Amino acid sequence: MSGSRRWHARLAVPTGRRSHLGFDTIGPTPYAARITLREACETRGLSVYQVAMSGTAQGTLDAGTVYRLARGETSRIDLQTLAAVAGILHTLTGQPVSVAELLSLKATGAAVPYAYRG
């Protein structure tokens, strides 16, 4: 160990030992994802109720699903559900919808050094 640098697993101190990510690689910055359906509705002058009832009438989404998404009471979203919400908003307003209007990402912390455990 003398002269060589190693990662200390607990402290994540760079040691100069090469990992598959390279020397002293910084890990990813943590992010939090949030569904922004309520904001997308407000921007378009719609209520969540209108979107929920339209989804139910079209047979594409259950009203409860729309309300849960609007309240942020979900940790995952299916791509078909996201597409159905976008389709409903587009149908009601005639305006295309982007994923960025329905989802937001926010950094929640700083990147941390990658701890090599080789």
Short mmCIF file of C-alpha atoms in Angstrom, two decimals:
data_model
loop_
_atom_site.label_atom_id
_atom_site.label_comp_id
_atom_site.label_asym_id
_atom_site.label_seq_id
_atom_site.Cartn_x
_atom_site.Cartn_y
_atom_site.Cartn_z
CA MET A 1 0.00 0.00 0.00
CA SER A 2 2.91 2.34 0.42
CA GLY A 3 3.08 4.78 -2.46
CA SER A 4 -0.17 3.55 -3.97
CA ARG A 5 -3.39 5.40 -3.42
CA ARG A 6 -6.60 3.52 -2.72
CA TRP A 7 -10.24 4.39 -2.23
CA HIS A 8 -11.27 4.28 1.38
CA ALA A 9 -14.81 2.88 1.05
CA ARG A 10 -16.25 4.75 4.02
CA LEU A 11 -14.73 8.17 3.26
CA ALA A 12 -14.71 7.84 -0.54
CA VAL A 13 -11.25 9.39 -0.68
CA PRO A 14 -9.57 9.36 -4.09
CA THR A 15 -6.64 6.96 -4.14
CA GLY A 16 -5.49 7.03 -7.74
CA ARG A 17 -6.60 3.45 -8.30
CA ARG A 18 -8.28 3.19 -11.65
CA SER A 19 -11.89 2.05 -11.78
CA HIS A 20 -14.06 1.37 -14.80
CA LEU A 21 -15.24 4.98 -14.40
CA GLY A 22 -11.74 6.42 -14.43
CA PHE A 23 -9.56 8.01 -11.78
CA ASP A 24 -11.28 9.92 -8.98
CA THR A 25 -14.60 9.88 -10.83
CA ILE A 26 -17.45 11.90 -9.38
CA GLY A 27 -20.76 10.06 -9.11
CA PRO A 28 -24.04 11.36 -10.50
CA THR A 29 -25.75 14.40 -9.04
CA PRO A 30 -28.96 13.27 -7.32
CA TYR A 31 -32.20 14.52 -8.86
CA ALA A 32 -35.84 14.41 -7.85
CA ALA A 33 -38.52 13.96 -10.50
CA ARG A 34 -41.94 15.55 -10.15
CA ILE A 35 -45.10 15.33 -12.22
CA THR A 36 -46.33 18.81 -13.14
CA LEU A 37 -49.80 18.01 -14.46
CA ARG A 38 -51.50 20.66 -12.30
CA GLU A 39 -49.17 23.36 -13.63
CA ALA A 40 -49.66 22.18 -17.23
CA CYS A 41 -53.44 22.42 -16.76
CA GLU A 42 -53.22 25.92 -15.25
CA THR A 43 -50.93 27.12 -18.06
CA ARG A 44 -53.54 26.00 -20.58
CA GLY A 45 -56.48 27.44 -18.65
CA LEU A 46 -57.87 24.02 -17.74
CA SER A 47 -58.85 22.48 -14.45
CA VAL A 48 -57.68 19.05 -13.37
CA TYR A 49 -61.38 18.14 -13.22
CA GLN A 50 -61.77 18.89 -16.96
CA VAL A 51 -58.80 16.68 -17.79
CA ALA A 52 -60.04 13.89 -15.50
CA MET A 53 -63.57 13.93 -16.95
CA SER A 54 -62.27 14.09 -20.52
CA GLY A 55 -60.04 11.07 -19.89
CA THR A 56 -62.95 9.15 -18.42
CA ALA A 57 -65.25 10.12 -21.32
CA GLN A 58 -62.63 9.06 -23.87
CA GLY A 59 -62.00 5.84 -21.98
CA THR A 60 -58.27 6.55 -21.87
CA LEU A 61 -57.68 7.30 -18.18
CA ASP A 62 -59.46 6.78 -14.91
CA ALA A 63 -60.33 10.06 -13.16
CA GLY A 64 -58.63 8.82 -9.98
CA THR A 65 -55.37 8.38 -11.89
CA VAL A 66 -55.52 11.97 -13.15
CA TYR A 67 -56.20 13.29 -9.64
CA ARG A 68 -53.34 11.24 -8.13
CA LEU A 69 -50.96 12.56 -10.79
CA ALA A 70 -52.10 16.14 -10.19
CA ARG A 71 -51.58 15.77 -6.42
CA GLY A 72 -48.16 14.20 -6.92
CA GLU A 73 -49.21 10.98 -5.20
CA THR A 74 -47.19 8.68 -7.38
CA SER A 75 -43.58 7.63 -7.53
CA ARG A 76 -43.75 6.15 -11.04
CA ILE A 77 -45.58 6.89 -14.24
CA ASP A 78 -46.22 4.57 -17.13
CA LEU A 79 -45.31 5.93 -20.57
CA GLN A 80 -48.80 5.09 -21.87
CA THR A 81 -50.32 7.10 -19.02
CA LEU A 82 -48.03 10.04 -19.77
CA ALA A 83 -48.97 9.84 -23.45
CA ALA A 84 -52.69 9.65 -22.59
CA VAL A 85 -52.43 12.78 -20.41
CA ALA A 86 -50.58 14.61 -23.18
CA GLY A 87 -53.22 13.49 -25.68
CA ILE A 88 -56.06 14.75 -23.49
CA LEU A 89 -54.39 18.13 -22.98
CA HIS A 90 -53.74 18.38 -26.73
CA THR A 91 -57.33 17.47 -27.57
CA LEU A 92 -58.79 20.00 -25.13
CA THR A 93 -56.53 22.90 -26.15
CA GLY A 94 -55.37 22.10 -29.67
CA GLN A 95 -51.77 22.70 -28.54
CA PRO A 96 -49.04 20.05 -28.67
CA VAL A 97 -47.68 18.94 -25.30
CA SER A 98 -44.05 18.18 -24.50
CA VAL A 99 -42.73 15.87 -21.81
CA ALA A 100 -41.03 18.88 -20.20
CA GLU A 101 -44.48 20.34 -19.51
CA LEU A 102 -45.57 17.24 -17.61
CA LEU A 103 -42.37 16.33 -15.75
CA SER A 104 -39.72 18.36 -13.97
CA LEU A 105 -36.32 17.41 -12.62
CA LYS A 106 -34.54 19.26 -9.84
CA ALA A 107 -31.08 18.66 -8.42
CA THR A 108 -31.40 17.68 -4.76
CA GLY A 109 -27.75 17.62 -3.79
CA ALA A 110 -24.18 17.64 -4.94
CA ALA A 111 -22.32 14.91 -6.76
CA VAL A 112 -20.35 12.60 -4.52
CA PRO A 113 -17.09 10.81 -5.28
CA TYR A 114 -17.53 7.33 -6.66
CA ALA A 115 -16.22 4.79 -4.17
CA TYR A 116 -14.27 2.08 -5.97
CA ARG A 117 -14.80 -1.28 -4.31
CA GLY A 118 -12.58 -3.42 -6.51
#
